[in-house]
mmCIF file of C-alpha atoms and ligand atoms in Angstrom:
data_model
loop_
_atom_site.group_PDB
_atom_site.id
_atom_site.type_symbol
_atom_site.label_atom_id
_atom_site.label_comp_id
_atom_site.label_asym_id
_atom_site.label_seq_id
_atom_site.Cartn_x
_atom_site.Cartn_y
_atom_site.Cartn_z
ATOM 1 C CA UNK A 27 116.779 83.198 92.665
ATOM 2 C CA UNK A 28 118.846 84.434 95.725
ATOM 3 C CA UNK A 29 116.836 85.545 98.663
ATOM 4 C CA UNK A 30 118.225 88.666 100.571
ATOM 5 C CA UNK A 31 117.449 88.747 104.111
ATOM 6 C CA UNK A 32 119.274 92.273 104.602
ATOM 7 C CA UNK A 33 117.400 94.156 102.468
ATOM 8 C CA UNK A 34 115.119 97.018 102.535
ATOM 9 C CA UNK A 35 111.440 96.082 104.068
ATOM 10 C CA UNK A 36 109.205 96.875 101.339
ATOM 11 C CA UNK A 37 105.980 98.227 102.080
ATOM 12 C CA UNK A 38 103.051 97.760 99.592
ATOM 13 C CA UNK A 39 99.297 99.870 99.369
ATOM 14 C CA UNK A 40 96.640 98.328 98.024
ATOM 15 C CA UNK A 41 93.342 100.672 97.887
ATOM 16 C CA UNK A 42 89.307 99.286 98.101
ATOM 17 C CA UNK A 43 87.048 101.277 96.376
ATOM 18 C CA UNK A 44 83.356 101.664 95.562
ATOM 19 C CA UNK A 45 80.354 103.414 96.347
ATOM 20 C CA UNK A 46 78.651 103.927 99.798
ATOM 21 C CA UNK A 47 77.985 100.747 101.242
ATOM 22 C CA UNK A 48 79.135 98.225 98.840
ATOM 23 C CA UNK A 49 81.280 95.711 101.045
ATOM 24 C CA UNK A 50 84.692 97.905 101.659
ATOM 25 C CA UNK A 51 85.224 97.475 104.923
ATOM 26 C CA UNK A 52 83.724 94.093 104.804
ATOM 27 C CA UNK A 53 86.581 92.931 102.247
ATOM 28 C CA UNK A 54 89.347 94.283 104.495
ATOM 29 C CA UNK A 55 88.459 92.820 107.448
ATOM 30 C CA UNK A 56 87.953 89.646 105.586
ATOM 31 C CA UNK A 57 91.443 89.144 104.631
ATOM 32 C CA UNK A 58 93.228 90.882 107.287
ATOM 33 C CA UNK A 59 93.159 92.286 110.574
ATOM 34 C CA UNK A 60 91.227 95.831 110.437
ATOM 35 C CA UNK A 61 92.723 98.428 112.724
ATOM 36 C CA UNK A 62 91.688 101.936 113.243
ATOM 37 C CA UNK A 63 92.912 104.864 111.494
ATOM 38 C CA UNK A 64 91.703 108.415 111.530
ATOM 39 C CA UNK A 65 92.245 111.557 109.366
ATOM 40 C CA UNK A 66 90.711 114.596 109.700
ATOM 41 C CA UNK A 67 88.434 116.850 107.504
ATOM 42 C CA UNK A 68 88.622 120.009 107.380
ATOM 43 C CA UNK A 69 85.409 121.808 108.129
ATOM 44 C CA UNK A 70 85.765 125.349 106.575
ATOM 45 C CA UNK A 71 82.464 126.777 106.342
ATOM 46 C CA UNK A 72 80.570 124.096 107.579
ATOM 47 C CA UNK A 73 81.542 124.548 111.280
ATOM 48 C CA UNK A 74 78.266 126.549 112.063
ATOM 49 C CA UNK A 75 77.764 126.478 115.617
ATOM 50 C CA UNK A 76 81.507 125.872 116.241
ATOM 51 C CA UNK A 77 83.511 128.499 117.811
ATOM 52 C CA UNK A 78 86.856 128.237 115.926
ATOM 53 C CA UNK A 79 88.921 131.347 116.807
ATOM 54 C CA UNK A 80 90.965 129.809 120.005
ATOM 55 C CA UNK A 81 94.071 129.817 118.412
ATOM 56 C CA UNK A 82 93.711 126.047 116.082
ATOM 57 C CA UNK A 83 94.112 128.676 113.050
ATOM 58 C CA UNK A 84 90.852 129.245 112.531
ATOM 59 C CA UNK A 85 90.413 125.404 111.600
ATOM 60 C CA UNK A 86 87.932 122.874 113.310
ATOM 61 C CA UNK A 87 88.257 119.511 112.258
ATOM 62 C CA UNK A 88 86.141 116.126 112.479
ATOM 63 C CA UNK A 89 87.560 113.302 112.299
ATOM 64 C CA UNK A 90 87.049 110.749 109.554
ATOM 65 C CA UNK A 91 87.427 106.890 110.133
ATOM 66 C CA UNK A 92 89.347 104.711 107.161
ATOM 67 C CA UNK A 93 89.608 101.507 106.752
ATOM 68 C CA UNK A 94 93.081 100.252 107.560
ATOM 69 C CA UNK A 95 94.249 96.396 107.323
ATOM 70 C CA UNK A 96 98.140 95.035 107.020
ATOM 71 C CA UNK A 97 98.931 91.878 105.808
ATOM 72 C CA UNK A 98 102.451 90.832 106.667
ATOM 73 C CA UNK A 99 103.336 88.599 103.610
ATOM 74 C CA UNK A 100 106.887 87.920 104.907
ATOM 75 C CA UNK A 101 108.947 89.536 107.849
ATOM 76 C CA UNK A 102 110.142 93.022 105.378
ATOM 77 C CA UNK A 103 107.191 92.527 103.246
ATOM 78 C CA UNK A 104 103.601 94.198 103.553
ATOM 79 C CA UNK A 105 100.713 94.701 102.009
ATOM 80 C CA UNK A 106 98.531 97.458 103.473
ATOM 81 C CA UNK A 107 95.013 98.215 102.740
ATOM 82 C CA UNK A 108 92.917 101.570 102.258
ATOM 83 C CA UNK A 109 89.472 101.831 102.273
ATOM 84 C CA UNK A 110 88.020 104.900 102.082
ATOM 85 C CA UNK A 111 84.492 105.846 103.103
ATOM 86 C CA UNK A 112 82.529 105.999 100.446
ATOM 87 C CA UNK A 113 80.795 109.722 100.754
ATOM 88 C CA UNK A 114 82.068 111.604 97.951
ATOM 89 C CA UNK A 115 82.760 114.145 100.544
ATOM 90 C CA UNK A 116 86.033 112.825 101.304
ATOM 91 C CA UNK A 117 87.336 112.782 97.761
ATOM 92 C CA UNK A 118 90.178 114.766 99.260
ATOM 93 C CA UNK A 119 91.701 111.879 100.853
ATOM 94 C CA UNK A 120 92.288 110.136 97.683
ATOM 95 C CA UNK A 121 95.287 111.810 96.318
ATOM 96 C CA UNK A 122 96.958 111.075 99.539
ATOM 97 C CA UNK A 123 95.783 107.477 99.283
ATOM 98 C CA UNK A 124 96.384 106.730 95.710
ATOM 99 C CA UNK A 125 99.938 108.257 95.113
ATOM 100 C CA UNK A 126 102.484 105.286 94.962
ATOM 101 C CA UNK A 127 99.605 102.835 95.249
ATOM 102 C CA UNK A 128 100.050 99.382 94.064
ATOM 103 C CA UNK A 129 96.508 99.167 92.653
ATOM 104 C CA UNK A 130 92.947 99.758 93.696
ATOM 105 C CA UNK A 131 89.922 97.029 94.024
ATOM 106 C CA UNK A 132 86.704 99.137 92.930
ATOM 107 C CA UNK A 133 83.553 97.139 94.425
ATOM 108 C CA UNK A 134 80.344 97.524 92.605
ATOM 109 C CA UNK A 135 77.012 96.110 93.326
ATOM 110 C CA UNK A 136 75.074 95.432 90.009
ATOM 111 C CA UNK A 137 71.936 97.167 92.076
ATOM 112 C CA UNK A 138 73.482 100.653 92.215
ATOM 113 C CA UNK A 139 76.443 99.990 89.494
ATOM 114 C CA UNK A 140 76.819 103.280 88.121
ATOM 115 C CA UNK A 141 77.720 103.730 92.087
ATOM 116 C CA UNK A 142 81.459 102.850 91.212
ATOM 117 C CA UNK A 143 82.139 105.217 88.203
ATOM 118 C CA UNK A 144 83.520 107.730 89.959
ATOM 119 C CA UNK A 145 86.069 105.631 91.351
ATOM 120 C CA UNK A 146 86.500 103.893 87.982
ATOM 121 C CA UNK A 147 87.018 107.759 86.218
ATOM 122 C CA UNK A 148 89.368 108.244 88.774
ATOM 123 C CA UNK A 149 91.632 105.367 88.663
ATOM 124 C CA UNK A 150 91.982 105.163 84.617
ATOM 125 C CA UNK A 151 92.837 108.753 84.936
ATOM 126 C CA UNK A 152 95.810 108.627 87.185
ATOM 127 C CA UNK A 153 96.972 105.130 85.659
ATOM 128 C CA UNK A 154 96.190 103.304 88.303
ATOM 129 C CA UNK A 155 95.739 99.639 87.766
ATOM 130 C CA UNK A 156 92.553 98.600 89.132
ATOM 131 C CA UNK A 157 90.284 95.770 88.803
ATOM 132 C CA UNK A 158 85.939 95.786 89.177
ATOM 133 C CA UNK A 159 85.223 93.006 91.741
ATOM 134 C CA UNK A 160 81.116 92.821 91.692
ATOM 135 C CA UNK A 161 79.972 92.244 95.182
ATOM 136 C CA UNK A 162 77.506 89.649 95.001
ATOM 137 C CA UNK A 163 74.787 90.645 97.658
ATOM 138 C CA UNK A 164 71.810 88.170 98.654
ATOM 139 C CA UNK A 165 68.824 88.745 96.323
ATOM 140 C CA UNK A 166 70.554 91.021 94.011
ATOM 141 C CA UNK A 167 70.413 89.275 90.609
ATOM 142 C CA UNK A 168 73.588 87.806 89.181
ATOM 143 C CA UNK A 169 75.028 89.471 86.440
ATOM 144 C CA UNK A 170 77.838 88.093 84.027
ATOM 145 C CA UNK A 171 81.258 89.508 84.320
ATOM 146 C CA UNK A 172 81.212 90.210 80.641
ATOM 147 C CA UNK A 173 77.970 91.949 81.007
ATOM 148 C CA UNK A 174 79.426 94.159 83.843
ATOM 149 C CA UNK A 175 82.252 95.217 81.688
ATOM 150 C CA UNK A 176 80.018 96.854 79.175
ATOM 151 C CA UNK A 177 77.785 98.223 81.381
ATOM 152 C CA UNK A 178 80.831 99.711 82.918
ATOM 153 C CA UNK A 179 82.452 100.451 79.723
ATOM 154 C CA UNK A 180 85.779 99.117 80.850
ATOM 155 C CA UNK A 181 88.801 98.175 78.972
ATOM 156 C CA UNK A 182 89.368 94.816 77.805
ATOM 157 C CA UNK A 183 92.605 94.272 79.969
ATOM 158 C CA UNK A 184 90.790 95.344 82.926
ATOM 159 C CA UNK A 185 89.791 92.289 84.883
ATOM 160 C CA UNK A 186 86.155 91.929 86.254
ATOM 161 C CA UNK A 187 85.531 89.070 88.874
ATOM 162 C CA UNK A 188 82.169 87.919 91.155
ATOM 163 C CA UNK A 189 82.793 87.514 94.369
ATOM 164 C CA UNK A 190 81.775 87.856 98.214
ATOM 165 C CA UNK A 191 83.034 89.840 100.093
ATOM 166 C CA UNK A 192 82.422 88.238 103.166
ATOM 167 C CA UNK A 193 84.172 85.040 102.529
ATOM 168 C CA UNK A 194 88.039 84.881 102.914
ATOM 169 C CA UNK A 195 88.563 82.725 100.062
ATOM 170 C CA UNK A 196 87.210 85.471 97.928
ATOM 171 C CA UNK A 197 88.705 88.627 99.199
ATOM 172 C CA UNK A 198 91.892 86.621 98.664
ATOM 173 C CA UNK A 199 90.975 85.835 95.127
ATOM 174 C CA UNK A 200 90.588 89.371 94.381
ATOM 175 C CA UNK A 201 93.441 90.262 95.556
ATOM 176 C CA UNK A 202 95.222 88.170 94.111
ATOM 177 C CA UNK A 203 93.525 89.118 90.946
ATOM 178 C CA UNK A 204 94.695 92.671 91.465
ATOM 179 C CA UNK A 205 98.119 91.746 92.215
ATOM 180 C CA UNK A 206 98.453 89.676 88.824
ATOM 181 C CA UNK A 207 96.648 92.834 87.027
ATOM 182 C CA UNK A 208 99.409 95.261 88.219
ATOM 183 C CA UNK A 209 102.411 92.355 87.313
ATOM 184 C CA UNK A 210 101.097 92.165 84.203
ATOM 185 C CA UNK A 211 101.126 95.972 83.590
ATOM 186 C CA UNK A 212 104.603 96.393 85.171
ATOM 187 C CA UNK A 213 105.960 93.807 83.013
ATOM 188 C CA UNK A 214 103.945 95.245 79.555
ATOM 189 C CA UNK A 215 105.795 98.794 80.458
ATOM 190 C CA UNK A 216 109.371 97.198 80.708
ATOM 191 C CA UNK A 217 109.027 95.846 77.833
ATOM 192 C CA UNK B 4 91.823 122.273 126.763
ATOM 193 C CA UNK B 5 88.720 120.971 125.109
ATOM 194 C CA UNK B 6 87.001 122.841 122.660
ATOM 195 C CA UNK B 7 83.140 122.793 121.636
ATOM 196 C CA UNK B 8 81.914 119.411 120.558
ATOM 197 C CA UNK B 9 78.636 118.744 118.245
ATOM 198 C CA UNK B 10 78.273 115.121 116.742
ATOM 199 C CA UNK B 11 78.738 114.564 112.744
ATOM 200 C CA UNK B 12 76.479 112.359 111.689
ATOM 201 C CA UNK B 13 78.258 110.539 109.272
ATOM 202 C CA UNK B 14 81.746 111.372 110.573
ATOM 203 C CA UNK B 15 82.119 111.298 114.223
ATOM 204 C CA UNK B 16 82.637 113.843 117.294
ATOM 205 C CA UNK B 17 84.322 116.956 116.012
ATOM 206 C CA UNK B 18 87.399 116.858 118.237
ATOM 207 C CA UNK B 19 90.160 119.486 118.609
ATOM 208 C CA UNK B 20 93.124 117.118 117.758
ATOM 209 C CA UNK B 21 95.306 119.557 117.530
ATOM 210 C CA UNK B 22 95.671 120.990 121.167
ATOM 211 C CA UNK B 23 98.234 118.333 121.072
ATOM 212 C CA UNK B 24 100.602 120.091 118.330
ATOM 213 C CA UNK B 25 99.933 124.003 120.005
ATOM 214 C CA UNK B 26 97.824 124.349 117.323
ATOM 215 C CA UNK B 27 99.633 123.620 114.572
ATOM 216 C CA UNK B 28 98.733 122.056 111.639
ATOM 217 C CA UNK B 29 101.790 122.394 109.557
ATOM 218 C CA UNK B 30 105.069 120.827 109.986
ATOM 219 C CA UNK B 31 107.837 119.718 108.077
ATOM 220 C CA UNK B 32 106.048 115.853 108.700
ATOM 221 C CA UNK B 33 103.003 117.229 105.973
ATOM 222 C CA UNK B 34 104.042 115.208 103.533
ATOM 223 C CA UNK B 35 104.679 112.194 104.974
ATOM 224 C CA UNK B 36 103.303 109.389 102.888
ATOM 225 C CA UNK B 37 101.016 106.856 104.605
ATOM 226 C CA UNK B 38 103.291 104.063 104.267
ATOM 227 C CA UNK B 39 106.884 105.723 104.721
ATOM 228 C CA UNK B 40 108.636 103.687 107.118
ATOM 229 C CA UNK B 41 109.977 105.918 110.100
ATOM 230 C CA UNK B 42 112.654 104.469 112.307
ATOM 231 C CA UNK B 43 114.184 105.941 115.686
ATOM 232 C CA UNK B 44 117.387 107.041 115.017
ATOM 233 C CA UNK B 45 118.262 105.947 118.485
ATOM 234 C CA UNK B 46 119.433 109.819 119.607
ATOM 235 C CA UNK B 47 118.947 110.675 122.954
ATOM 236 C CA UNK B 48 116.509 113.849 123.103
ATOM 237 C CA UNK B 49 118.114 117.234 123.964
ATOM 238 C CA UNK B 50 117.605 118.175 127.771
ATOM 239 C CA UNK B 51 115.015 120.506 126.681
ATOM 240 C CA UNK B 52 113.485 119.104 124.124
ATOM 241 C CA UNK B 53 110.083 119.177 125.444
ATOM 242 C CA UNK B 54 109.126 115.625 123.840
ATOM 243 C CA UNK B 55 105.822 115.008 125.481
ATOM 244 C CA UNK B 56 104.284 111.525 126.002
ATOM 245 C CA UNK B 57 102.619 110.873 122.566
ATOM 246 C CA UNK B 58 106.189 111.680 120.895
ATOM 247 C CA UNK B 59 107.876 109.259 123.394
ATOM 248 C CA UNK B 60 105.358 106.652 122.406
ATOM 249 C CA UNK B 61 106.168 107.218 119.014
ATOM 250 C CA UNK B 62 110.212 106.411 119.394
ATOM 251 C CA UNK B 63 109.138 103.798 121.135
ATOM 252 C CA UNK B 64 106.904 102.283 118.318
ATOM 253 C CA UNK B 65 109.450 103.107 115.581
ATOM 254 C CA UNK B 66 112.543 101.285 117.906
ATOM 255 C CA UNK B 67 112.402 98.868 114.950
ATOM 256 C CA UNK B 68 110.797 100.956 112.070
ATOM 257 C CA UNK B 69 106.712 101.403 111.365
ATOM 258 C CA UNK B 70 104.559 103.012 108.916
ATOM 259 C CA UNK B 71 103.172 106.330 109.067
ATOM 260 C CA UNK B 72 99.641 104.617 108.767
ATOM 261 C CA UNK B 73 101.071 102.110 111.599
ATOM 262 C CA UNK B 74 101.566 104.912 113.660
ATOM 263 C CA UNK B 75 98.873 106.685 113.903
ATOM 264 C CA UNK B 76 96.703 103.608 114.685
ATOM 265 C CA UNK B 77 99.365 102.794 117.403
ATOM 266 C CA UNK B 78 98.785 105.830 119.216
ATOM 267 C CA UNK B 79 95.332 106.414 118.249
ATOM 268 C CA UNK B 80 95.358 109.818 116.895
ATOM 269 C CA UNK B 81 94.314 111.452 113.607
ATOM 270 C CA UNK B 82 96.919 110.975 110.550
ATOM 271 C CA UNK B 83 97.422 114.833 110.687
ATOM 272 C CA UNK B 84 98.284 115.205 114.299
ATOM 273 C CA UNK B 85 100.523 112.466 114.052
ATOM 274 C CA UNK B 86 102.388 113.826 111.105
ATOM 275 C CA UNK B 87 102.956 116.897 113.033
ATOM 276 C CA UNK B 88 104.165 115.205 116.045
ATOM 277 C CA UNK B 89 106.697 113.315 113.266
ATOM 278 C CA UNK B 90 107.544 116.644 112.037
ATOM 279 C CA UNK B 91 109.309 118.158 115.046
ATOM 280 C CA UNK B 92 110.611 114.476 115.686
ATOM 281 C CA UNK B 93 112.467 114.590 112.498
ATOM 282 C CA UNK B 94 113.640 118.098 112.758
ATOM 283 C CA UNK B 95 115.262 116.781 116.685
ATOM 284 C CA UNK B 96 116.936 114.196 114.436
ATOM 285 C CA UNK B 97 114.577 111.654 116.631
ATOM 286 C CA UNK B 98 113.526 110.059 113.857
ATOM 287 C CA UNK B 99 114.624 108.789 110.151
ATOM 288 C CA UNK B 100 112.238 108.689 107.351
ATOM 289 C CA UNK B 101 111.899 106.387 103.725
ATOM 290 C CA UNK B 102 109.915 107.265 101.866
ATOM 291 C CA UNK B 103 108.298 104.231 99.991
ATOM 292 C CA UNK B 104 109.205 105.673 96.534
ATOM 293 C CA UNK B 105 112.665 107.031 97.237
ATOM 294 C CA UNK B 106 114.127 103.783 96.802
ATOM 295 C CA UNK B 107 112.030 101.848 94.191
ATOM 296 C CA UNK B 108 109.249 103.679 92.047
ATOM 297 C CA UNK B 109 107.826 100.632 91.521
ATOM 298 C CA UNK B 110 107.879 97.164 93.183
ATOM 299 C CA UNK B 111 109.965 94.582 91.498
ATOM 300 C CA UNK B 112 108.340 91.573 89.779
ATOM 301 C CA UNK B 113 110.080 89.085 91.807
ATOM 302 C CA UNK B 114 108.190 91.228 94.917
ATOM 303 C CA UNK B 115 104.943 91.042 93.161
ATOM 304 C CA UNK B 116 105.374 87.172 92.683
ATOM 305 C CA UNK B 117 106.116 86.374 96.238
ATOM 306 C CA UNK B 118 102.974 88.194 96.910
ATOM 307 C CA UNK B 119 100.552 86.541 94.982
ATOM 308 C CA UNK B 120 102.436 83.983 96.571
ATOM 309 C CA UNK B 121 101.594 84.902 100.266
ATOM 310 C CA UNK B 122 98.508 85.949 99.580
ATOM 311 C CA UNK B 123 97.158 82.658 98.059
ATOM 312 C CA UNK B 124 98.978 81.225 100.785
ATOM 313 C CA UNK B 125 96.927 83.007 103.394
HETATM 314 N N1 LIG C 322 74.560 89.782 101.649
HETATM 315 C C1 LIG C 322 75.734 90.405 101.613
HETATM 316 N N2 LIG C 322 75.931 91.426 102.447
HETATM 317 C C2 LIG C 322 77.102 92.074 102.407
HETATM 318 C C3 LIG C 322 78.122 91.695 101.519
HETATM 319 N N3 LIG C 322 79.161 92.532 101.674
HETATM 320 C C4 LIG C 322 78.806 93.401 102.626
HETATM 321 N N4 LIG C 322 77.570 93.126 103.087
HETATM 322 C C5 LIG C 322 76.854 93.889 104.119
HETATM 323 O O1 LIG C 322 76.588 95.168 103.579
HETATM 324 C C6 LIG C 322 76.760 96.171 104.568
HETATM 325 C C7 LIG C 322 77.754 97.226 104.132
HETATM 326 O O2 LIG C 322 79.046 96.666 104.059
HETATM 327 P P1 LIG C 322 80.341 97.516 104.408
HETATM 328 O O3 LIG C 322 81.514 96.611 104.288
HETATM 329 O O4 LIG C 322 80.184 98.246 105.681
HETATM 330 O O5 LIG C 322 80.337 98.565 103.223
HETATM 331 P P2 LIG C 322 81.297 99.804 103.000
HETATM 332 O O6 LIG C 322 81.584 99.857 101.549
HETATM 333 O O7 LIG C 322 82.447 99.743 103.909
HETATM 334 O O8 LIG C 322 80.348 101.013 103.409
HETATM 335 P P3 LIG C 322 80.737 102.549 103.652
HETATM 336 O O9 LIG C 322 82.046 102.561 104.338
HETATM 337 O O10 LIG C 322 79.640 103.073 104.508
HETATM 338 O O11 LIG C 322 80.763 103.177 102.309
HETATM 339 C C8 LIG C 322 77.174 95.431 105.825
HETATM 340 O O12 LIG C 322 76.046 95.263 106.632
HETATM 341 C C9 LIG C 322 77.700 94.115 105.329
HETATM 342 O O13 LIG C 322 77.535 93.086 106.281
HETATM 343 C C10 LIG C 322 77.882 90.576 100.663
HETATM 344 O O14 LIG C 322 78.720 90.162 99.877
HETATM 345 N N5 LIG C 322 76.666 89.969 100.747
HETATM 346 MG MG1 LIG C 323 83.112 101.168 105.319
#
């Protein structure tokens, strides 16, 4: 296999998903360097109190923080990751976020599991190839991965791994686990 | 300059961002994806231009190509203002822009290998 120094760098998105509090931002900061990134929400209505009529088009904006790592796999090739709070109030960043995404790592804790389905719904719909990585959380009893993926309803091909989020070793595992997921899919659509 | 401020609980001060663009939330930079690659083009600006320091920074940071998402934490402001600010850097023929799906839809498999490489190399 030839290597190419002089081609294109190729830049790769990888999105973490899951309900409010479930370990995002903990699993990108495990596995690579978190920086800060802000977008802004519109606040149509919502801006009571907030004089918005000095010329910013009528618009007043807050400004929402994501979770943004890079991993630099070789010099031309990286992997970034979006995480996304997890207030369904800023659904409206996911089209941005999704569109020519790799794959997306929904988090679910098996305390508050019907927590992920919205991202779940969301992913199968656009064709997105995702995997459920169960956060396991102190005291929160352990659940089988097969029992998760009935409870979830998932697909057979859709892989479903324990992990911790915390740990490096893990958050690399599930990576990798999505990255193998979204091979696999590639290669069954070439075929 | 500054406009009223209350906090969000959940989200932050509400700023006004956009003081930096005159206002503007449009551009032709909108669309941008969050991972196009932008690279100075290496131009000199027009006597006239009117590039102020954020847009500066950004030719700077783009000497040898960043992301949109790259960007934006460089310089520390919001995705939107930043797009804009890429918008009229564009349209000066400042800047060049891939997009990440122009040239491959889809990532090859020997790409996706040598990441699962990297990454269990990590
Ligand atoms: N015990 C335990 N605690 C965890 C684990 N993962 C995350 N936490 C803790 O749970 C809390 C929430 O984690 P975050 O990573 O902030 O969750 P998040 O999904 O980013 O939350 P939002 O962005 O608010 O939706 C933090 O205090 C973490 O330290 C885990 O695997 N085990
Ligand atoms: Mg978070």
């Amino acid at each position: 296999m030839a290597f190419a120094p002089s081609e294109e760098p190729v830049a790769l998105k990888i999105l973490v998903a899951g309900g409010f509090g479930v370990g995002k931002t903990t699993l990108v900061g495990a596995i690579s360097e978190i920086r800060p990134l802000r977008t802004e929400e519109v606040l149509s209505d919502r801006g009571v109190g907030v004089d918005d009529t000095d010329g910013v088009e009528g618009k007043t904006t807050t400004t929402v923080a994501m979770d943004f790592g890079r991993i630099t796999i070789r010099e031309g090739l990286v992997v970034y990751l979006f995480g996304t709070p997890g207030q369904e109030r800023f659904w409206f960043m996911w089209d941005e976020l999704s569109y020519g995404a790799l794959g997306a790592v929904v988090l679910a804790d098996t305390r508050r599991l019907t927590d992920c389905f919205p991202s779940i719904d969301y992913f199968e719909q656009r064709g997105t190839p995702f995997i459920v990585a169960v956060n396991c959380f102190d005291g929160a009893d352990r659940h089988e991965p097969d029992d998760v993926r009935i409870a979830l309803d998932l697909d057979p091909d859709v892989p479903v791994l324990l992990c911790d989020v915390r740990r490096r070793a893990s958050a690399k595992v599930v990576l990798v686990t999505l990255v193998e997921h979204a091979l696999k899919m590639l290669t069954a659509a070439q075929r | 300059m500054t406009g009223p401020q209350w906090m969000d609980e959940e989200a932050g001060p509400v700023v006004r961002p956009f003081a930096l663009t005159g206002g503007r939330t449009r551009s032709s930079g909108e669309k941008l994806d969050l991972i196009a690659m932008v690279t100075a083009t290496g131009a000199s600006p027009a006597v006239g231009a009117g590039l102020g320091p954020e847009q500066r920074r950004i030719l700077e940071i783009t000497r040898h190509g960043a992301s949109v998402a790259d960007i934006a934490s460089e310089v520390d402001l919001p995705l939107g203002v930043v797009r804009v600010l890429l918008g009229d850097l564009l349209d000066l023929g400042l800047v060049a822009v891939r997009a990440p799906g122009k040239v491959a839809p889809l990532p090859s498999e020997r790409i996706l290998k040598e990441v699962i490489n990297g990454l269990r190399a990590l």
